[in-house]
Each structure stands twice: as structure tokens, then as C-alpha cells.
Coordinates of C-alpha atoms in Angstrom, one line a residue:
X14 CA 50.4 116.3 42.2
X15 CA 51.0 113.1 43.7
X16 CA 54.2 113.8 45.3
X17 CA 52.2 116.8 46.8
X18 CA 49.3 114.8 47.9
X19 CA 51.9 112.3 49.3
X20 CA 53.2 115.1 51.7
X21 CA 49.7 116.9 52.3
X22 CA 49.2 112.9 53.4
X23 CA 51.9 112.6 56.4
X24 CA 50.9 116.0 57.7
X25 CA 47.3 114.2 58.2
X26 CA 49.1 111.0 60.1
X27 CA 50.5 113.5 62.3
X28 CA 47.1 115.4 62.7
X29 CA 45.5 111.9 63.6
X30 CA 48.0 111.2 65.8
X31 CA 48.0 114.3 67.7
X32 CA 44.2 113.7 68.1
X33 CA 44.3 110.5 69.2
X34 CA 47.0 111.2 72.0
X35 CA 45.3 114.2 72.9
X36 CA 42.9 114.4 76.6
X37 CA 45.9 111.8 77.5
X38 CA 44.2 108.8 75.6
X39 CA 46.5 105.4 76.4
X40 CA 45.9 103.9 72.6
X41 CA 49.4 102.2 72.8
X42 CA 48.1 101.0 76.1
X43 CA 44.7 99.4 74.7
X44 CA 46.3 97.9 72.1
X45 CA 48.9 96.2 73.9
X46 CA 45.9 94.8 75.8
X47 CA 43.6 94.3 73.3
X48 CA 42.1 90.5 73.7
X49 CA 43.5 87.9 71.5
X50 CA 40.2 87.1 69.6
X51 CA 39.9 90.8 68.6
X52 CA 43.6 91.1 67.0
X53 CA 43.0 88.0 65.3
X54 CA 39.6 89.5 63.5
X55 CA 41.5 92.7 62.8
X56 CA 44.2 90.9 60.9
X57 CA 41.9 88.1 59.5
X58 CA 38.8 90.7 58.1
X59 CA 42.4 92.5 56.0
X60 CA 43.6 88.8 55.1
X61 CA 40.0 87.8 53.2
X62 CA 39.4 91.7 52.1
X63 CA 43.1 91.2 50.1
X64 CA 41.6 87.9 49.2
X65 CA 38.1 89.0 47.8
X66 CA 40.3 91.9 46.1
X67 CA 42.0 89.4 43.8
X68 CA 39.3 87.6 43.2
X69 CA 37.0 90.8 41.5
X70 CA 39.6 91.2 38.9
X71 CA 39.8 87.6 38.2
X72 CA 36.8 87.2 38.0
X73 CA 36.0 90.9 35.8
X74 CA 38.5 89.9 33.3
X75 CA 37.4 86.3 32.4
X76 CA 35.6 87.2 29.5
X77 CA 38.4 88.8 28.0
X78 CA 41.5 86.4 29.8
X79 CA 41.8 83.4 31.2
X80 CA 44.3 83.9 34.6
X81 CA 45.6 82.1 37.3
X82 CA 44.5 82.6 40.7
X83 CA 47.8 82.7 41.9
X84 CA 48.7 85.3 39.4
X85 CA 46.0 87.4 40.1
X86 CA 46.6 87.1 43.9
X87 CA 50.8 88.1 43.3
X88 CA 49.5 90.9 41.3
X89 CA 46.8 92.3 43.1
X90 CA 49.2 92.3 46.4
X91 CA 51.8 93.6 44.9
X92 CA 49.8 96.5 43.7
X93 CA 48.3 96.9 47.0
X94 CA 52.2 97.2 48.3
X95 CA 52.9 100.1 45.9
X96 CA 50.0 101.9 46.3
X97 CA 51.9 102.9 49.7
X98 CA 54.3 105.0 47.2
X99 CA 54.8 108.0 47.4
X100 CA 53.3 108.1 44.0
X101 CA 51.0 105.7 43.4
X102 CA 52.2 103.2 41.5
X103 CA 49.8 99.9 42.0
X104 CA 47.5 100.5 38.7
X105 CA 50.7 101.6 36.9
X106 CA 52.3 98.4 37.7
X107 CA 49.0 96.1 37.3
X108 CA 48.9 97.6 33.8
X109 CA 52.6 97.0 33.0
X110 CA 52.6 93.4 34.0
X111 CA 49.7 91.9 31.9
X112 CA 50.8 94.3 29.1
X113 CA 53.9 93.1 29.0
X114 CA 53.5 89.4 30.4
X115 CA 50.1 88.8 29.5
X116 CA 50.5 90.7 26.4
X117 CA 46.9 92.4 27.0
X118 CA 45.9 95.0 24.6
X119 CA 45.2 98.6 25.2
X120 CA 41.8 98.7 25.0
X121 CA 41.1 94.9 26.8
X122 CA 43.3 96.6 29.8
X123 CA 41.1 99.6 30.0
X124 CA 37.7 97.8 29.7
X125 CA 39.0 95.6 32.2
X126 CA 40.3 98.4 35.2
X127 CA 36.9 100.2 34.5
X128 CA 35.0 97.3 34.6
X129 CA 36.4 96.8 38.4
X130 CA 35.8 99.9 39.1
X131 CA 32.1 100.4 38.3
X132 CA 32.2 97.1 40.1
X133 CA 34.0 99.1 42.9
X134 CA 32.1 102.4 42.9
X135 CA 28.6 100.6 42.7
X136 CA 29.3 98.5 45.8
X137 CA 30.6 101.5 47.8
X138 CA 27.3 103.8 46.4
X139 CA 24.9 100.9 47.5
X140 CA 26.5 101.4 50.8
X141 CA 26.4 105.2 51.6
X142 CA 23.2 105.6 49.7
X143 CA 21.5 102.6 52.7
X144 CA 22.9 104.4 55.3
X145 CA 22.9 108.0 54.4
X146 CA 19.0 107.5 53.7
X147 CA 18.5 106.5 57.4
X148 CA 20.4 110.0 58.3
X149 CA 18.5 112.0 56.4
X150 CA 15.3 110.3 57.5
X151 CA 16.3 111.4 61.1
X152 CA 17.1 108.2 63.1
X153 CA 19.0 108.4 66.1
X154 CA 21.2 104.8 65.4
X155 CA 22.1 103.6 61.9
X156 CA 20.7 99.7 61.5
X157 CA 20.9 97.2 59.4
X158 CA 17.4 97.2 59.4
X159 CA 15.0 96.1 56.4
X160 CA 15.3 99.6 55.5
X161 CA 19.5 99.2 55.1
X162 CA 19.1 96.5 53.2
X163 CA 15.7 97.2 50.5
X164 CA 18.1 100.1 50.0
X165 CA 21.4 98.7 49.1
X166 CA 19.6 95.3 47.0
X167 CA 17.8 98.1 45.3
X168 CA 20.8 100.0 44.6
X169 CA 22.2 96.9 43.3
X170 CA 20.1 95.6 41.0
X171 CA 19.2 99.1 39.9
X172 CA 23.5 99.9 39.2
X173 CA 24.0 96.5 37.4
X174 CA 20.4 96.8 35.0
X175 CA 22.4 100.0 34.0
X176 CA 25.6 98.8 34.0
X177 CA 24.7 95.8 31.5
X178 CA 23.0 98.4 29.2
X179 CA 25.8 100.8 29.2
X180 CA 28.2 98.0 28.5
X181 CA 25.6 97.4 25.0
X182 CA 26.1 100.6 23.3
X183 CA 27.5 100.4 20.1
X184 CA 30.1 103.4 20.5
X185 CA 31.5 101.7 23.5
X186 CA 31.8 98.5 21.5
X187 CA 33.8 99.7 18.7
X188 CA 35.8 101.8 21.0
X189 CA 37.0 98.7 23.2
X190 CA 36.9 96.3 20.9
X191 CA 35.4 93.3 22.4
X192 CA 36.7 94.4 25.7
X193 CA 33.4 95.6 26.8
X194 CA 32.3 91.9 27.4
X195 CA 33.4 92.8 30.8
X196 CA 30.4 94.6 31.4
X197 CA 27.7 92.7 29.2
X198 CA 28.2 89.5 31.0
X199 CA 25.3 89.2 33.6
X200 CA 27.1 86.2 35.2
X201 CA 30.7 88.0 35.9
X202 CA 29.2 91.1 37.1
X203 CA 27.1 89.4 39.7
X204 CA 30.3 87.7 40.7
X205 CA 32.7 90.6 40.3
X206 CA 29.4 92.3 42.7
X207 CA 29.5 89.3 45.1
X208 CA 32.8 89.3 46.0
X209 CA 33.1 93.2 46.2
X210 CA 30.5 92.9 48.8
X211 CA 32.3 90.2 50.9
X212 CA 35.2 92.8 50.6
X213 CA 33.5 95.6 52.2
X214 CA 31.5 93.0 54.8
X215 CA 35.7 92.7 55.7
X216 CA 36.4 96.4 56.0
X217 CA 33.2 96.5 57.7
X218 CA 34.5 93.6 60.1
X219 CA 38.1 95.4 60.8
X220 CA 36.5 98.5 61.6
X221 CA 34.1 97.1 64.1
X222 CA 37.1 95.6 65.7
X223 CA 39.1 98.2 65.9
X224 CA 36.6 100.4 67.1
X225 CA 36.3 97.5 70.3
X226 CA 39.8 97.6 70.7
X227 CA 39.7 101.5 71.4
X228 CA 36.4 101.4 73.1
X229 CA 34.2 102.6 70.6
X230 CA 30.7 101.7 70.6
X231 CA 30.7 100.8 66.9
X232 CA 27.2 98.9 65.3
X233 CA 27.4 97.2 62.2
X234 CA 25.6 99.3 59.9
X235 CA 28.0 102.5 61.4
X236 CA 30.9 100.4 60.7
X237 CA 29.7 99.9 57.2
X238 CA 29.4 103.4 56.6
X239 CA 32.8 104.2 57.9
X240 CA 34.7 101.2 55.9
X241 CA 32.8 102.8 52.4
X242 CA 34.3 106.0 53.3
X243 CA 37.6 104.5 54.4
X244 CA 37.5 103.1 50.9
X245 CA 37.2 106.0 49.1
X246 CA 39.9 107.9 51.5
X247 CA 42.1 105.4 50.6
X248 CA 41.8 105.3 46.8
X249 CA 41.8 108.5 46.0
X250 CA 44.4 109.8 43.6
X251 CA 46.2 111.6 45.7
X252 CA 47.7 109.1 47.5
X253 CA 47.3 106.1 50.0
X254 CA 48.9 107.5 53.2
X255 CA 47.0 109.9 55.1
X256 CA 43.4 110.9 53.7
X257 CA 41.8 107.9 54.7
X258 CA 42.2 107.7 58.3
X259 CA 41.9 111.5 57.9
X260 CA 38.4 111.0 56.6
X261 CA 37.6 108.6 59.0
X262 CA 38.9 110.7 61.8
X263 CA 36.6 113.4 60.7
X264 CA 33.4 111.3 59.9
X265 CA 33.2 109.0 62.4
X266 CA 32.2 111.6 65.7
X267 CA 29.2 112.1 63.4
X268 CA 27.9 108.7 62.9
X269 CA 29.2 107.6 66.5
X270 CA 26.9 108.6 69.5
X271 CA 28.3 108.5 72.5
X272 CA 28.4 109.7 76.2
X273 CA 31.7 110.9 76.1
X274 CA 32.9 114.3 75.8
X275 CA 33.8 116.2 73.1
X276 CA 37.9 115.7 73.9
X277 CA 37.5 112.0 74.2
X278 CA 35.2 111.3 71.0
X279 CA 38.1 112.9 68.7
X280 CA 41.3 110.9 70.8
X281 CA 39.1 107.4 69.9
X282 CA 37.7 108.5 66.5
X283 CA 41.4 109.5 65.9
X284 CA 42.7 106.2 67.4
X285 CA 40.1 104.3 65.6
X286 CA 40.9 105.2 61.9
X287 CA 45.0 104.6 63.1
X288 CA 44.2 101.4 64.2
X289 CA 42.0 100.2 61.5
X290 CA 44.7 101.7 58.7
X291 CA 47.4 100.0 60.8
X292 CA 45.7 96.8 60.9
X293 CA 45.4 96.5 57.0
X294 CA 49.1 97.7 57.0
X295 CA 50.6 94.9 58.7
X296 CA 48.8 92.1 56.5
X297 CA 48.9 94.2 53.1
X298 CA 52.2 95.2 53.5
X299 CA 54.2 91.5 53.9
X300 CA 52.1 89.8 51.5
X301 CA 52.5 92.7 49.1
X302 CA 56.6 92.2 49.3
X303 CA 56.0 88.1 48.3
X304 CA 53.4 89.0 45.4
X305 CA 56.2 91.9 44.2
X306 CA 58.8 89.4 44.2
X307 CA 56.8 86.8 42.5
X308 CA 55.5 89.3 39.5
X309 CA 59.0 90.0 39.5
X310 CA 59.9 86.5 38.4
X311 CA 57.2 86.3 36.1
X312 CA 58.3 89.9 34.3
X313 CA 62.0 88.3 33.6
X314 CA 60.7 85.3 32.6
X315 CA 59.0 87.3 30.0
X316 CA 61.6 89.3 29.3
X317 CA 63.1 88.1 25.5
X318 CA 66.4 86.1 25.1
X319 CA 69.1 88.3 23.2

């Protein structure tokens, strides 16, 4: 299935990139003179984002294991790399080093994954729910208005009261077997939370400057909505390539108002989600080939004598 969705994938590159060089749009051309400052936020926003990444599963599995930060970092990049497979191999290969390094159990590992994602999923749901609510209330321009943000601190605090007593159920404690400390610690979820949040602030961040780059009048709380469902394009099981900028392609003319016409809003929607896939690519994708070859390492090291 992934080897299919890998495929269905590249045919949507080359459907975004058909749209954004239709109407003869010069996106090479804007890029090549995109302003300094703006480049350096694209590739900065995907530097902290990779860093705040790393930093929710270290911080999710402390009350189960103790890790470095450098060892989280190397992992977390290197699954990042292969999640560019084909098929997806970055939780498959997360898993298999602290199984076989770390010697993590079965049931610590699940707690733990799940643990990020609920961490994940909450943060992205606090998002769409702020901004979807000021679509269906009928307003012209999202905001990040009072509104935006009642909404997503509600959200939060409502997602974490039910996360903690979830994590308290008696079935799931004899099932994990300790493991669900993950979710029954107040303190590591509101860190886990916190740097979730400064994650999606960073998606947020590279999609508002892409969208300056291609000329996109982009505001911050439209931005926010696109980078949640940039999110969820890109971790969908399917596969990395292609369904997020796909989503993005398709979402964005509907959130983006503009005086252009109808042509033009799909070439810079099209070039936008490009740009702001690309820009995580070229960051993600070299720091994901040093944090391979340094979980590498490690795995041998652990490897025993004969």
C-alpha cells in the first residue's frame, strides 16, 4: 500500500508542478530573487521545527528513559531522512534503534510513540478547530484574534484534562505496564505540548515565508491553518512525497483571498506548497544523512562481540 501511495505521490509532484508553471508563472524566477532575509527564515523556521521535533520525544519518554539529547536529535533526523522512502521507514527505524540499543520494551515503545502522537494530534486539532471556527462563523480574514486563541487554549487544556485521565485507567495500565507514565505526568505533557506548539509556530513561520517569496498574501493565522494541514499531508501513511503539498495546493485558494484570477491563485497556491516542502527538504534532508550515520555507529556499537 505504501509502495502504491509512494507512486500515487510523484504523480501529485507533477500535478503541483504543472500548476504552478501554468498561466506562465516565473517561480524559478522569484526564487532566484527572493531577498536574503526571507531564505534565511525559510531554512531557519525547518532548522528549529527539526529541533522542537526531537525535543517532544525526549521530553515524552522521560518518565520511562532517561536519553541524550544528542541521541534523540540523531534519531529523530534520521527518521525524518527515511520517512522520504518510498516506504516509510522513519517509525520503523525509531523503533528498531532503542529496541535494540536502548533495549526498550514492547509495551514502553508503544506507550511512548502514542504518547507523541496524542501530543501531535492535540496540537494540530487545537489549530484547525481556532481557525475552522472563524470559517464557519463567516469572517472574511482568518485572525489571530482573541477568538483564535480562547479557542486553541481551550482546546488545550480541554485535550490534556482528557488526556491525563485516559492515561489513569486501569486497563491501559496493566496493558502498558508502567509505560503509561507517559501520559499521567502533568509536567511532561505540558512540555511535550509546549514544544509541539513552538513546532507548528515554525511550520507556521516557513509557510508565511514562502508564501512572500511567491507573492502570496499570507496572514498568520492562514499560515497556521495551512502548516496544520501540511502536517497532516505529510504524515499520513501513505507516504511523505506528494500528498502534502498536494493538500496544500488544494486548500490554500480557499483560505487565501486574493485579487488575482482564478489561473494565477492555482500557479502561486501550487508554487507555494513546492516551495514550503522544498524548503524543509534542503535542511531535513542533510541533517538527516549525519543523524543516520551517527545511529548507525551507535547500532554497531551495540551490536554483540562473537
Amino acid at each position: 500500500m505504501q509502495l502504491l501511495g509512494f507512486l500515487v505521490g510523484c504523480t501529485l509532484v507533477v500535478w503541483c508542478v504543472m500548476r504552478a508553471a501554468s498561466s506562465g508563472s516565473d517561480g524559478l524566477e522569484k526564487l532566484r530573487n527572493a531577498p536574503p532575509m526571507l531564505v534565511a527564515i525559510l531554512l531557519g523556521s525547518t532548522l528549529v521545527s527539526i529541533i522542537c521535533s526531537g525535543f517532544t520525544f525526549w521530553s515524552m519518554a522521560r518518565p520511562i528513559r532517561r536519553f541524550t539529547v544528542i541521541e534523540m536529535q540523531a534519531v529523530n533526523l534520521m527518521a525524518s531522512l527515511f520517512n522520504y522512502a518510498p516506504v516509510r521507514l522513519g517509525l520503523v527505524l525509531r523503533c528498531a534503534f532503542h529496541w535494540r540499543v536502548e533495549r526498550m520494551s514492547v509495551s514502553d515503545l508503544t506507550a511512548w510513540i502514542a504518547g507523541v502522537a496524542v501530543v501531535t494530534l492535540g496540537a494540530l486539532g487545537c489549530a484547525l478547530a481556532a481557525g475552522l471556527l472563524q470559517i464557519a462563523l463567516g469572517r472574511e480574514a482568518l485572525a489571530l484574534d482573541g477568538l483564535w486563541w480562547a479557542t486553541f487554549g481551550l482546546c488545550l487544556v480541554a485535550g490534556s484534562l482528557l488526556t491525563l485521565s485516559i492515561g489513569r485507567i486501569p486497563l491501559l495500565a496493566r496493558l502498558l505496564k508502567g509505560g503509561e507514565r507517559v501520559l499521567t505526568n502533568p509536567r511532561v505533557l505540558a512540555e511535550s505540548l509546549a514544544f509541539r506548539v513552538i513546532d507548528l509556530a515554525m511550520w507556521s513561520l516557513r509557510m508565511w515565508a514562502a508564501a512572500q517569496i511567491v507573492g502570496v498574501e499570507l496572514g498568520p493565522a492562514q499560515a497556521t491553518l495551512l502548516a496544520s494541514i501540511a502536517i497532516l499531508g505529510a504524515g499520513n501513511p501513505l507516504g511523505r512525497i506528494g500528498w502534502r503539498e498536494a493538500l496544500v495546493a488544494m486548500v490554500a485558494p480557499l483560505v487565501i483571498h486574493s485579487g488575482a484570477t482564478p489561473e494565477e491563485v492555482t500557479a502561486l497556491t501550487s508554487q507555494l506548497a513546492l516551495l514550503e516542502s522544498a524548503g524543509e527538504a534542503a535542511i531535513t534532508i542533510p541533517l538527516g544523512i549525519a543523524g543516520a550515520v551517527w545511529c548507525w555507529r551507535a547500532f554497531k556499537r551495540s551490536a554483540p562481540s562473537s
